[in-house]
CSV table of C-alpha atoms in Angstrom, one decimal:
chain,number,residue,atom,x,y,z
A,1,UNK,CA,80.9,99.6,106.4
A,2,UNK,CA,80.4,99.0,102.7
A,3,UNK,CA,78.3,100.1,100.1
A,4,UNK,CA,75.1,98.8,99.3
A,5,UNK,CA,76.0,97.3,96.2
A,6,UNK,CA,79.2,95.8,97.4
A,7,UNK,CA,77.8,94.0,100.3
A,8,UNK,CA,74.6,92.3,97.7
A,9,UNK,CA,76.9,92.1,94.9
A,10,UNK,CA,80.4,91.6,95.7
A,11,UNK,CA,81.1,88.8,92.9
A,12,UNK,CA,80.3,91.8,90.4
A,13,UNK,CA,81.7,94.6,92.7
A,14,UNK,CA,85.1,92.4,92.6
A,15,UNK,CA,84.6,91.9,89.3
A,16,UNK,CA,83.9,95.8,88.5
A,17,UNK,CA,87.4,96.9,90.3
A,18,UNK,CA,89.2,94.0,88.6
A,19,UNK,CA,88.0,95.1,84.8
A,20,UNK,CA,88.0,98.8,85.3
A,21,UNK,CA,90.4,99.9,88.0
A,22,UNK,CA,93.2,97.2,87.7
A,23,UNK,CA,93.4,97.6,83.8
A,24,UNK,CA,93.4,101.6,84.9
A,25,UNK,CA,97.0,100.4,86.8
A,26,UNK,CA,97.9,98.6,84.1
A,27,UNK,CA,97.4,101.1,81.2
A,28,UNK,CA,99.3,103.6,83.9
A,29,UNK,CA,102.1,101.6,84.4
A,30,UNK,CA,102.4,100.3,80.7
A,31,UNK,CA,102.3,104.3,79.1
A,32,UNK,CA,104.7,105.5,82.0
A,33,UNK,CA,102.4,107.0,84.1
A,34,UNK,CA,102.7,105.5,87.3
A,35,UNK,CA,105.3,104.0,89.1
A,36,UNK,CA,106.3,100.2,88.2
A,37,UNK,CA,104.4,98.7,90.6
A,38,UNK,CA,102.6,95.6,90.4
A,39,UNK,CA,98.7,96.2,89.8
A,40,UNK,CA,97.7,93.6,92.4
A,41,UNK,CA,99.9,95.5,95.3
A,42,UNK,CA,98.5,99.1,93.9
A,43,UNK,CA,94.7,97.7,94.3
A,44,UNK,CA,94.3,97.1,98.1
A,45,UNK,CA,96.2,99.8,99.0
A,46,UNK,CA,94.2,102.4,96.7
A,47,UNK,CA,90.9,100.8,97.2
A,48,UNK,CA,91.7,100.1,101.1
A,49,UNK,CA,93.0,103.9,101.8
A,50,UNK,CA,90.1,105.8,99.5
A,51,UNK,CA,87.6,103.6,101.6
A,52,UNK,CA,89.2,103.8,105.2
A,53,UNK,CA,89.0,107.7,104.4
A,54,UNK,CA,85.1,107.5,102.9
A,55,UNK,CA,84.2,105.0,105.9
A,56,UNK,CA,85.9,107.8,108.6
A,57,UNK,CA,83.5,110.2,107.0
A,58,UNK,CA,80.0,108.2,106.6
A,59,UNK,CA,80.1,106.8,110.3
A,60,UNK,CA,81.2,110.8,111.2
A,61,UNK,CA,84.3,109.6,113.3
A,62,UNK,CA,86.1,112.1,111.3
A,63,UNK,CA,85.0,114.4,108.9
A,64,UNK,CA,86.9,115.5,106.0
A,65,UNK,CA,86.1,118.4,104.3
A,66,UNK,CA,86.8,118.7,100.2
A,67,UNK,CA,90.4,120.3,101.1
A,68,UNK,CA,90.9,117.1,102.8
A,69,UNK,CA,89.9,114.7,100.1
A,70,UNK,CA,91.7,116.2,97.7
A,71,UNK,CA,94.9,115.9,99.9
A,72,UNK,CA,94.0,112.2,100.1
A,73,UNK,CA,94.1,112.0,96.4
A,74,UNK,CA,97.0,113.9,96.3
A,75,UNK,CA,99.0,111.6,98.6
A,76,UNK,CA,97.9,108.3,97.1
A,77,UNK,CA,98.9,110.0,93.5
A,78,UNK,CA,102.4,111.0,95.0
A,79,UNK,CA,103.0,107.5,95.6
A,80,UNK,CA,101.8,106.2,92.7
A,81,UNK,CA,103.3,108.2,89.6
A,82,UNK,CA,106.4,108.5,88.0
A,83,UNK,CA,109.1,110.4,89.0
């Protein structure tokens, strides 16, 4: 499942994560932020775990509540910042 804008605009949906998000990762990893990972590995796995989790919770095959979310957050921050 996608979102409505990604599935009739995914040249400008790409586009969108690649000019806000990536340069996000980039600006993080430049100022010491987040870890020294490479923006093109941090990308997917951000992107693919934040909508796995939203996915789980539109289709109802698991329901998070806002605790849970913010765990999710949490854990993808943990593995992304500087030490």
């Amino acid at each position: 499942m996608s979102s409505p804008f990604a599935k009739n605009f995914p040249e400008r949906d790409s586009q969108l994560f690649a000019d806000k998000v990536i340069t996000l990762f980039q600006y993080g990893i430049e100022n010491a932020h987040f870890r020294n990972i490479d923006s093109r590995l941090l990308a997917p796995t951000i992107k693919g775990t934040l909508v796995a989790a939203a996915t789980f919770q539109l289709s109802e095959q698991i329901v998070f509540s806002k605790e849970d979310i913010l765990e999710v957050v949490n854990i993808i921050w943990d593995g992304i910042k500087r030490q």
